[in-house]
């Protein structure tokens, strides 16, 4: 490793460059006129029923793209490939955890989507109704999403690993009357009962229909008059359903994400701009070609899966893998086995998975022929240079460029990412803003100098940007446009631009954690903790973790009448897992008498973060109302470690 570690810059291999979709830096020049640039992409990448009158309309802080353009996302993902004679090409290869394999050609996927679109209509779903989808990684998930898109019913997919309570919050906020779920699914060989979780999530809500996919065959309850089996509903549906003509600005989906408050925010993405943005970045950043076999290991329940398992790959007519299960089931080489078996050419995964594979050891990788790979991708959190170099060498065999893609739920598509046939890579840097996008690193005093740390701000609108937060206008303004004003999108991430103009992302600045690539608000974990009868108050901070990047660490103040104990600690950890989901489990809890607070009552998390990380210097305590508590907490922390 040493000789490549010393190498600072990695140029695209000649062979790669020669065949790349984008070969020249000129695209950055072209991107400077971003309106023209995106208009060109909209013409190239998407088929419209009717062309737009105007590319961009600004009503700050709201932006509309491709005004009066008409299209349908499912048409762009399916029909157009069939019309071009590609109906027999494989769209998805799905591998179940148990080894079951299902393959869908574009034609077959089209038929399933059309049938399910008709099924939704038969249940009474209309254009504009928001459908909540609570499904694991099974083919019915993209089918349901595309069927919703086909009839103009926005989807709101909730990650299946989320708890009943988290699901309820999201269904309620979206006002969904229709839910799509399943009986159960497999995780490390065990069947998880998903239907009971769904039922308790929607208890008491006004839900008209629940459509249930039979996946695991476990015993479940079907509520008379409300619950319907997917397979029964699909039986007699015609395999043709006219795609709804959608306006470019019609809502395509909601995606709930963590912000600075306990309540998740419904990020809104509309049809035209989103499709243009994801289709373009898919083609340019992943360099996809006709014969590629592409595999993104994310869950479709997150934005990465929406953009780069469903809409991006299908809008490019390529073949993708979907894998249902855990990377270490039945053995720690399951992923490498899948890559060898299907001759995967492009792998898109997260640093947390790379670090885990590093820990498991190279013997699992050496067993397999990974020579089909030609490009590697990374997303979800900063990739540390050691992990980058390991990924480059051990997985990519020094042949494959790595595209480290920085973006977020709100951006819909890659924002800072290399063009693999053009960009010289530096391990650990996501490199440059995508053509047609401008970004800067700044603070209250203005733009930072090279090497100075500041906030990452996006300074031009882009087509797949969020169109607001569902029913939360003020929150939208406050979260993204208040720190630096309209026109300067505040991402919440810290960054540095180096002397050569490379962007180095430093992760979330504030109150949002990133646990194994999953965004989690500290406030969400705190509100879960205080929902337990023993807890008076709590403060949650992120602490570094070798594998997951960050994990929550909780300080808890107990109510009168409750005593700290190992048992209570375990109970509280379990409680968080039940309320939010396993990713939110605190790695540890420290019981304290009080929390350090400012005079206005704000908890000083910076101090708590430093204490949790074991730092001697915890920072300025002079603004605290109760500075004495800091020493007490430090002491409790040291005693705990002994
Ligand atoms: C795509 C996604 C967004 C947050 C974002 C960052 C972090 C994502 C990278 C990254 C450094 C990357 N959406 N993040 N990608 N940090 N380098 N390549 O993850 O909404 O779930 O999370 O993830 O902090 O703000 S997300």
XYZ file of C-alpha atoms and ligand atoms in Angstrom:
668
model
C 0.000 0.000 0.000
C 2.823 2.383 0.833
C 3.801 3.350 -2.699
C 0.255 4.229 -3.727
C -0.386 5.983 -0.436
C 2.444 8.318 -1.289
C 0.885 9.031 -4.615
C -1.259 12.099 -4.119
C -3.140 12.336 -7.385
C -4.674 9.593 -9.506
C -5.235 10.359 -13.170
C -7.901 8.493 -15.138
C -6.414 5.351 -16.731
C -5.892 5.892 -20.493
C -8.229 3.081 -21.447
C -10.958 4.473 -19.231
C -10.547 7.964 -20.546
C -10.715 6.820 -24.143
C -14.150 5.270 -23.694
C -15.622 7.644 -21.132
C -18.983 9.346 -21.660
C -17.310 12.626 -20.782
C -13.760 12.965 -22.028
C -13.010 16.634 -21.818
C -12.959 19.391 -19.253
C -14.917 21.590 -21.647
C -18.118 20.525 -19.913
C -17.117 22.677 -16.926
C -16.854 25.642 -19.236
C -20.220 24.802 -20.756
C -21.698 24.537 -17.243
C -20.922 28.157 -16.462
C -24.058 29.148 -18.345
C -26.050 26.814 -16.147
C -29.461 27.588 -17.642
C -28.304 26.654 -21.112
C -26.363 23.711 -19.737
C -29.366 22.165 -17.980
C -31.651 22.888 -20.890
C -29.313 20.895 -23.110
C -29.332 17.999 -20.632
C -33.140 18.108 -20.439
C -33.281 17.726 -24.219
C -30.695 14.930 -24.287
C -31.647 12.816 -21.317
C -35.431 12.925 -20.983
C -38.397 12.421 -23.283
C -41.069 15.040 -22.840
C -44.700 14.861 -23.874
C -44.540 18.602 -24.203
C -41.532 20.899 -24.154
C -41.095 23.589 -21.485
C -41.680 27.290 -22.125
C -38.941 28.479 -19.830
C -36.014 26.724 -18.129
C -36.001 28.361 -14.704
C -38.344 30.541 -12.714
C -37.151 32.018 -9.459
C -39.431 33.106 -6.635
C -36.968 33.028 -3.777
C -36.443 30.754 -2.000
C -38.489 28.612 -4.370
C -37.213 27.543 -7.764
C -39.141 25.978 -10.621
C -37.581 24.200 -13.556
C -38.824 23.446 -17.067
C -41.972 25.519 -16.747
C -45.016 23.906 -18.380
C -42.969 20.936 -19.556
C -44.956 17.672 -19.447
C -43.548 14.221 -18.857
C -43.948 11.018 -16.913
C -41.111 9.510 -14.876
C -42.208 5.893 -15.331
C -42.518 6.453 -19.086
C -38.933 7.667 -19.110
C -37.790 4.645 -17.111
C -39.712 1.986 -19.029
C -41.803 2.702 -22.136
C -39.149 4.540 -24.058
C -36.693 1.648 -23.881
C -39.319 -0.764 -25.117
C -40.151 1.618 -27.954
C -36.451 1.654 -28.807
C -36.432 -2.138 -29.059
C -34.739 -2.797 -25.720
C -37.691 -4.615 -24.134
C -35.699 -7.824 -23.666
C -32.809 -6.163 -21.924
C -32.534 -6.931 -18.198
C -33.497 -3.978 -16.019
C -33.117 -5.605 -12.611
C -31.483 -8.731 -11.319
C -32.793 -9.231 -7.828
C -31.089 -11.610 -5.449
C -32.876 -12.578 -2.253
C -30.879 -13.204 0.862
C -31.867 -16.861 0.669
C -30.354 -17.146 -2.831
C -33.618 -16.814 -4.748
C -33.101 -14.890 -7.998
C -35.626 -12.910 -10.025
C -34.782 -11.158 -13.259
C -36.923 -8.489 -14.882
C -36.481 -7.381 -18.444
C -37.604 -3.849 -19.251
C -40.732 -5.375 -20.783
C -41.493 -7.464 -17.714
C -40.874 -4.574 -15.378
C -43.132 -2.447 -17.558
C -45.909 -5.023 -17.280
C -45.639 -5.321 -13.506
C -45.628 -1.565 -13.104
C -48.609 -1.125 -15.406
C -50.570 -3.843 -13.629
C -49.835 -2.351 -10.265
C -50.707 1.126 -11.514
C -54.108 -0.260 -12.502
C -54.342 -2.015 -9.144
C -53.747 1.263 -7.328
C -56.442 2.911 -9.396
C -58.845 0.094 -8.584
C -58.226 0.775 -4.895
C -59.266 4.385 -5.420
C -55.807 6.001 -5.549
C -55.968 9.219 -7.570
C -53.472 11.639 -9.027
C -52.068 13.709 -6.180
C -52.761 11.167 -3.379
C -49.601 10.465 -1.402
C -48.952 6.742 -1.038
C -46.766 5.549 1.844
C -44.570 2.605 0.946
C -42.987 0.575 3.741
C -41.153 -2.210 1.939
C -37.757 -3.891 2.234
C -35.408 -4.558 -0.700
C -37.743 -6.646 -2.842
C -38.700 -5.982 -6.493
C -42.170 -4.870 -5.450
C -40.599 -1.738 -3.963
C -39.385 -0.170 -7.241
C -42.496 -1.547 -8.960
C -44.729 0.259 -6.468
C -42.750 3.487 -6.795
C -42.908 3.462 -10.586
C -46.617 2.598 -10.529
C -47.243 5.620 -8.294
C -45.223 7.778 -10.671
C -47.192 6.406 -13.587
C -50.562 7.532 -12.204
C -49.234 10.739 -10.655
C -49.583 9.659 -7.030
C -46.482 10.877 -5.165
C -44.782 8.168 -3.116
C -43.334 8.463 0.321
C -41.061 5.496 0.924
C -40.154 4.788 4.533
C -37.060 2.658 5.147
C -38.302 -0.779 6.287
C -35.805 -0.841 9.156
C -37.503 2.150 10.737
C -39.714 1.532 13.752
C -43.514 1.565 13.840
C -43.396 4.944 15.550
C -41.108 6.447 12.900
C -43.417 5.061 10.224
C -46.484 6.535 11.923
C -44.919 9.996 12.091
C -44.210 9.934 8.375
C -47.600 8.547 7.320
C -49.331 11.109 9.475
C -47.290 14.046 8.245
C -47.859 13.062 4.604
C -51.558 12.472 5.251
C -51.414 9.156 3.368
C -54.565 7.109 3.097
C -52.840 4.239 1.305
C -50.042 2.036 2.561
C -48.002 -0.642 0.795
C -46.201 -3.129 3.019
C -45.332 -6.846 3.271
C -45.824 -9.789 5.611
C -42.180 -10.179 6.564
C -38.669 -10.313 5.175
C -35.318 -11.943 5.679
C -32.375 -10.598 7.581
C -29.449 -12.899 8.338
C -31.641 -15.920 7.775
C -34.343 -14.836 10.208
C -37.814 -13.716 9.230
C -38.712 -10.260 10.523
C -42.421 -9.710 11.066
C -43.099 -6.520 9.150
C -46.887 -6.566 9.021
C -47.352 -6.320 12.810
C -44.968 -3.380 12.840
C -46.954 -1.730 10.041
C -50.235 -2.348 11.879
C -49.048 -0.807 15.109
C -47.629 2.138 13.161
C -50.938 3.005 11.538
C -53.186 2.172 14.462
C -55.701 4.933 14.938
C -54.846 6.650 11.640
C -57.412 7.027 8.892
C -56.038 4.501 6.377
C -58.300 3.317 3.575
C -56.271 0.447 2.119
C -53.171 -1.524 3.009
C -51.661 -3.576 0.204
C -49.568 -6.468 1.498
C -46.811 -8.204 -0.473
C -46.302 -11.851 0.463
C -42.573 -12.218 0.881
C -41.774 -14.436 3.849
C -45.014 -16.396 4.305
C -45.082 -15.718 8.040
C -48.388 -15.773 9.892
C -50.008 -12.346 9.872
C -53.322 -10.605 10.500
C -55.244 -9.163 7.575
C -57.757 -6.543 8.590
C -61.088 -7.183 6.914
C -62.058 -4.468 4.454
C -58.718 -2.648 4.742
C -55.944 -5.103 3.920
C -55.503 -6.666 0.496
C -52.852 -9.077 -0.798
C -50.692 -7.678 -3.573
C -50.831 -10.930 -5.585
C -54.614 -11.108 -5.433
C -54.989 -7.520 -6.456
C -52.622 -8.041 -9.405
C -54.387 -11.145 -10.757
C -56.706 -9.661 -13.340
C -55.146 -6.291 -13.937
C -54.457 -5.328 -17.547
C -50.748 -4.863 -18.368
C -51.345 -1.455 -19.934
C -51.971 1.739 -18.057
C -51.712 5.057 -19.848
C -48.998 7.159 -18.152
C -50.412 10.316 -16.603
C -49.168 13.504 -18.232
C -47.421 15.222 -15.339
C -46.284 18.782 -15.108
C -42.535 19.198 -14.616
C -43.303 20.741 -11.238
C -45.765 18.064 -10.037
C -44.608 16.289 -6.892
C -42.861 13.000 -7.697
C -42.106 11.973 -4.127
C -41.536 12.924 -0.541
C -38.498 11.692 1.303
C -38.367 12.238 5.030
C -35.017 13.153 6.466
C -33.542 14.265 9.760
C -33.072 17.902 10.549
C -32.241 19.890 13.612
C -35.558 19.244 15.350
C -37.009 15.966 16.583
C -39.523 15.910 13.764
C -38.423 14.540 10.383
C -38.831 16.836 7.396
C -40.641 15.834 4.209
C -38.284 16.842 1.411
C -40.247 17.460 -1.790
C -38.933 16.433 -5.203
C -40.798 17.201 -8.393
C -40.815 15.369 -11.698
C -38.977 17.250 -14.438
C -35.931 18.686 -12.751
C -35.356 15.628 -10.612
C -35.354 13.314 -13.633
C -32.993 15.567 -15.574
C -30.579 15.805 -12.641
C -30.415 12.122 -11.750
C -30.346 10.884 -15.351
C -27.451 13.225 -16.196
C -25.317 12.503 -13.142
C -25.937 8.775 -13.555
C -24.532 8.950 -17.073
C -21.632 11.298 -16.398
C -20.453 10.357 -12.913
C -21.010 6.602 -13.194
C -20.122 6.638 -16.882
C -22.833 4.060 -17.585
C -22.858 2.274 -20.940
C -25.126 -0.182 -22.671
C -23.383 -3.319 -21.368
C -22.726 -2.265 -17.791
C -23.927 -4.232 -14.795
C -24.349 -1.675 -12.076
C -24.802 -2.309 -8.388
C -25.662 0.261 -5.753
C -25.722 -1.375 -2.330
C -27.852 1.301 -0.641
C -31.397 0.646 0.484
C -34.085 1.993 -1.831
C -35.683 3.476 1.296
C -33.019 6.214 1.320
C -32.474 8.943 -1.254
C -29.450 7.111 -2.682
C -31.694 4.211 -3.617
C -34.375 6.470 -5.093
C -31.935 8.364 -7.297
C -29.355 5.704 -8.097
C -31.193 2.367 -7.937
C -34.559 3.396 -9.322
C -34.774 6.607 -11.345
C -31.154 7.150 -12.458
C -30.344 3.653 -13.745
C -33.748 3.085 -15.366
C -33.728 6.504 -17.025
C -30.459 5.364 -18.638
C -31.833 1.963 -19.652
C -29.127 -0.011 -17.902
C -28.971 -3.275 -15.927
C -28.816 -3.115 -12.116
C -28.489 -5.547 -9.258
C -30.738 -5.366 -6.214
C -29.700 -7.444 -3.212
C -32.127 -8.078 -0.382
C -29.949 -8.979 2.536
C -26.962 -8.515 4.789
C -23.375 -8.360 3.463
C -22.219 -11.117 5.818
C -24.904 -13.686 5.165
C -24.317 -16.554 4.923
C -20.651 -15.495 4.857
C -18.566 -12.367 4.827
C -17.961 -12.695 1.096
C -21.576 -12.400 -0.030
C -20.984 -9.111 -1.856
C -17.870 -10.317 -3.619
C -19.704 -13.474 -4.595
C -22.474 -11.352 -6.141
C -19.954 -9.221 -8.054
C -18.281 -12.324 -9.468
C -21.561 -14.082 -10.245
C -23.123 -11.232 -12.214
C -19.891 -9.672 -13.480
C -20.701 -6.345 -11.891
C -18.864 -3.505 -13.616
C -19.800 -0.538 -11.394
C -20.072 -0.736 -7.625
C -21.556 2.127 -5.579
C -21.321 1.737 -1.821
C -20.615 3.568 1.442
C -17.414 4.145 3.433
C -18.912 2.322 6.414
C -19.235 -0.849 4.300
C -15.693 -0.420 3.004
C -14.318 -0.097 6.533
C -16.238 -3.186 7.591
C -14.800 -5.169 4.674
C -11.329 -3.931 5.653
C -11.906 -5.251 9.135
C -13.169 -8.626 7.934
C -9.967 -9.157 6.011
C -8.795 -9.628 2.453
C -9.132 -13.412 2.498
C -12.864 -13.005 1.811
C -12.114 -10.926 -1.233
C -9.274 -13.023 -2.622
C -11.657 -15.945 -3.057
C -13.426 -14.079 -5.852
C -12.718 -12.776 -9.310
C -13.563 -9.092 -9.248
C -11.969 -8.308 -12.602
C -15.306 -7.262 -14.134
C -15.247 -4.057 -12.041
C -14.276 -0.888 -13.885
C -15.577 1.924 -11.656
C -16.136 2.314 -7.915
C -18.335 4.824 -6.115
C -18.647 6.076 -2.581
C -21.442 7.984 -0.818
C -22.965 8.760 2.545
C -20.107 10.187 4.557
C -16.546 11.354 4.146
C -14.287 8.533 2.991
C -11.025 8.577 4.898
C -7.904 8.285 2.712
C -6.970 4.873 4.209
C -10.353 3.433 3.251
C -10.119 5.123 -0.169
C -6.728 3.575 -0.857
C -7.838 0.176 0.353
C -10.944 0.344 -1.860
C -8.770 1.427 -4.787
C -6.220 -1.295 -4.335
C -7.995 -4.324 -2.885
C -11.356 -4.009 -4.638
C -10.451 -2.022 -7.737
C -6.959 -3.562 -8.199
C -5.652 -0.091 -9.053
C -7.606 -0.208 -12.309
C -10.850 1.518 -11.340
C -11.371 5.225 -10.747
C -13.254 6.003 -7.527
C -16.069 8.519 -7.686
C -16.635 9.962 -4.224
C -20.028 11.609 -4.583
C -21.120 14.275 -2.145
C -24.822 15.082 -2.099
C -27.831 14.926 0.174
C -31.556 14.130 0.260
C -32.268 17.772 -0.467
C -30.052 17.937 -3.543
C -31.620 14.856 -5.181
C -28.490 14.239 -7.241
C -24.691 14.336 -6.983
C -23.417 17.854 -6.327
C -19.704 17.428 -5.747
C -18.263 14.489 -7.607
C -15.567 13.644 -10.148
C -16.090 12.898 -13.816
C -14.136 9.639 -13.956
C -12.734 10.122 -17.455
C -11.605 13.665 -16.734
C -10.912 14.351 -13.067
C -7.602 13.657 -11.367
C -8.547 12.126 -8.028
C -7.213 12.869 -4.577
C -8.029 10.180 -1.996
C -10.581 11.563 0.439
C -11.749 14.469 -1.698
C -15.070 14.497 -3.585
C -13.183 16.802 -5.994
C -15.296 19.466 -7.797
C -18.881 20.633 -8.215
C -20.630 18.880 -11.086
C -20.749 20.990 -14.281
C -23.628 23.457 -14.110
C -23.302 23.776 -10.341
C -21.395 26.306 -8.301
C -20.486 25.963 -4.655
C -18.321 27.769 -2.154
C -16.972 27.380 1.348
C -17.732 30.369 3.534
C -18.505 31.717 6.973
C -20.104 34.895 8.336
C -17.132 36.912 7.112
C -17.349 35.765 3.531
C -15.673 33.211 1.322
C -12.926 31.196 3.043
C -9.366 31.126 1.812
C -7.919 27.871 0.493
C -7.323 25.529 3.413
C -9.782 27.319 5.687
C -12.723 25.455 7.110
C -16.233 26.795 6.590
C -19.781 25.959 5.556
C -20.448 24.344 2.211
C -22.916 26.531 0.326
C -24.400 25.931 -3.132
C -24.665 29.218 -4.959
C -26.596 28.335 -8.117
C -29.950 26.553 -8.376
C -29.898 23.062 -9.882
C -32.763 21.100 -11.450
C -33.185 18.332 -8.853
C -33.051 20.618 -5.840
C -35.771 20.207 -3.229
C -38.898 22.236 -3.857
C -39.551 22.843 -0.174
C -40.511 20.850 2.907
C -43.964 19.349 2.989
C -46.303 21.651 4.915
C -43.348 23.427 6.506
C -42.533 26.625 4.671
C -40.900 28.360 7.621
C -38.763 25.393 8.448
C -37.609 25.318 4.829
C -36.560 28.966 4.934
C -34.920 28.590 8.317
C -32.976 25.399 7.597
C -31.544 26.249 4.199
C -31.822 29.945 3.407
C -31.541 31.862 6.642
C -27.860 31.534 7.453
C -26.546 33.113 4.240
C -29.739 34.398 2.678
C -31.645 33.544 -0.480
C -29.557 32.253 -3.345
C -27.027 30.621 -1.042
C -28.165 27.124 -0.133
C -26.841 26.200 3.308
C -26.011 22.487 3.290
C -25.126 22.054 6.971
C -21.846 20.357 6.022
C -18.405 21.653 6.804
C -15.807 21.734 4.046
C -12.390 22.972 2.979
C -11.274 23.906 -0.523
C -7.566 23.271 -1.026
C -5.022 25.200 -3.098
C -5.957 23.228 -6.207
C -9.671 23.893 -5.783
C -10.520 20.402 -4.513
C -13.416 20.150 -2.061
C -12.832 18.170 1.143
C -16.072 17.400 2.975
C -15.953 17.261 6.741
C -19.410 15.897 7.552
C -22.359 17.510 9.271
C -21.703 20.531 11.411
C -24.469 20.843 13.967
C -26.995 18.573 15.354
C -27.201 15.887 12.759
C -25.304 12.614 13.071
C -24.262 10.328 10.309
C -24.418 6.729 11.527
C -23.151 4.313 8.901
C -24.314 6.682 6.190
C -27.730 7.214 7.788
C -28.749 10.690 8.792
C -30.028 10.971 12.291
C -30.946 14.063 14.264
C -29.540 14.229 17.797
C -32.923 15.701 18.699
C -34.694 12.600 17.419
C -32.690 10.375 19.745
C -33.197 12.813 22.600
C -36.924 12.898 22.148
C -36.990 9.095 22.051
C -35.103 8.999 25.349
C -37.330 11.487 27.126
C -40.372 9.543 25.999
C -39.254 6.929 28.565
C -40.814 7.373 32.015
C -37.449 7.416 33.806
C -35.854 10.187 31.767
C -36.085 13.856 32.671
C -33.705 15.229 30.097
C -31.084 14.059 27.696
C -28.401 15.292 25.336
C -27.092 13.197 22.484
C -23.816 13.736 20.687
C -22.040 11.865 17.937
C -18.765 10.128 18.752
C -16.373 8.726 16.149
C -16.650 5.036 15.403
C -14.130 3.099 13.370
C -16.743 1.322 11.263
C -19.877 3.412 11.350
C -18.175 6.792 11.190
C -20.282 8.116 14.041
C -22.513 6.630 16.721
C -24.850 8.344 19.198
C -23.658 8.775 22.771
C -26.319 9.855 25.257
C -26.192 11.846 28.470
C -29.280 11.206 30.553
C -30.692 13.025 33.565
C -33.110 10.786 35.439
C -36.381 11.821 37.027
C -36.834 11.813 40.793
C -37.350 8.290 42.034
C -35.206 6.584 39.386
C -31.692 5.314 40.059
C -28.931 4.758 37.500
C -28.242 1.085 36.819
C -26.836 -1.163 34.110
C -30.312 -2.551 33.665
C -31.897 0.828 33.120
C -29.151 1.693 30.659
C -29.930 -1.421 28.627
C -33.620 -0.682 28.809
C -33.109 2.861 27.513
C -30.939 1.694 24.634
C -33.603 -0.807 23.695
C -36.262 1.864 24.010
C -34.494 4.092 21.471
C -34.212 1.165 19.113
C -37.959 0.531 19.421
C -38.937 4.165 18.987
C -36.664 5.046 16.061
C -34.929 1.925 14.818
C -31.711 -0.003 15.430
C -29.429 2.561 13.733
C -30.331 5.083 16.429
C -29.215 2.883 19.363
C -26.880 4.862 21.617
C -23.467 3.202 21.820
C -23.464 4.135 25.493
C -25.346 6.182 28.051
C -23.899 8.240 30.860
C -26.226 9.137 33.731
C -25.594 12.680 34.937
C -27.105 15.065 37.462
C -27.475 17.951 35.038
C -26.428 19.084 31.561
C -24.188 22.059 30.755
C -26.437 24.890 29.609
C -26.100 28.445 28.471
C -27.975 31.195 30.236
C -30.699 31.004 27.652
C -31.037 27.316 28.428
C -29.358 25.848 25.336
C -27.481 22.640 25.960
C -23.791 23.061 25.056
C -23.323 19.942 23.003
C -19.839 20.967 21.947
C -18.648 20.454 25.514
C -20.459 17.149 25.790
C -18.978 15.998 22.514
C -15.477 16.742 23.732
C -16.083 14.921 26.994
C -17.522 11.903 25.181
C -14.446 11.798 22.970
C -12.265 11.799 26.092
C -10.670 15.170 25.378
C -8.963 16.978 28.227
C -9.778 20.401 26.813
C -13.539 20.680 26.610
C -13.680 24.289 25.496
C -14.922 27.558 26.894
C -17.296 27.113 29.837
C -17.634 30.761 30.788
C -20.949 31.241 29.035
C -22.502 28.428 31.029
C -25.119 28.969 33.678
C -23.773 25.927 35.537
C -20.037 25.602 34.750
C -19.461 23.397 37.805
C -21.357 20.553 36.183
C -18.632 20.112 33.587
C -16.131 18.764 36.110
C -18.782 16.437 37.548
C -19.564 15.031 34.126
C -15.875 14.608 33.300
C -15.423 12.718 36.531
C -18.424 10.493 35.885
C -16.992 9.766 32.461
C -13.575 8.716 33.780
C -15.070 6.586 36.501
C -17.252 4.856 33.988
C -14.213 3.919 31.935
C -12.384 2.386 34.895
C -26.705 10.879 -0.267
C -26.949 10.992 1.207
C -26.565 13.649 3.546
C -25.312 13.878 4.335
C -24.528 15.054 3.840
C -23.117 14.684 4.275
C -23.085 13.182 4.134
C -23.074 12.192 1.810
C -20.964 12.299 1.295
C -21.142 12.865 2.581
C -18.892 13.341 2.698
C -19.644 12.268 0.744
N -28.018 11.746 1.583
N -22.462 12.770 2.865
N -22.174 11.891 0.855
N -20.105 13.381 3.278
N -18.641 12.807 1.489
N -19.380 11.734 -0.449
O -26.228 10.414 1.971
O -29.453 13.066 3.105
O -28.918 10.797 3.726
O -27.237 12.476 3.939
O -24.441 12.757 4.186
O -22.916 15.020 5.610
O -25.007 16.235 4.434
S -28.477 12.008 3.120
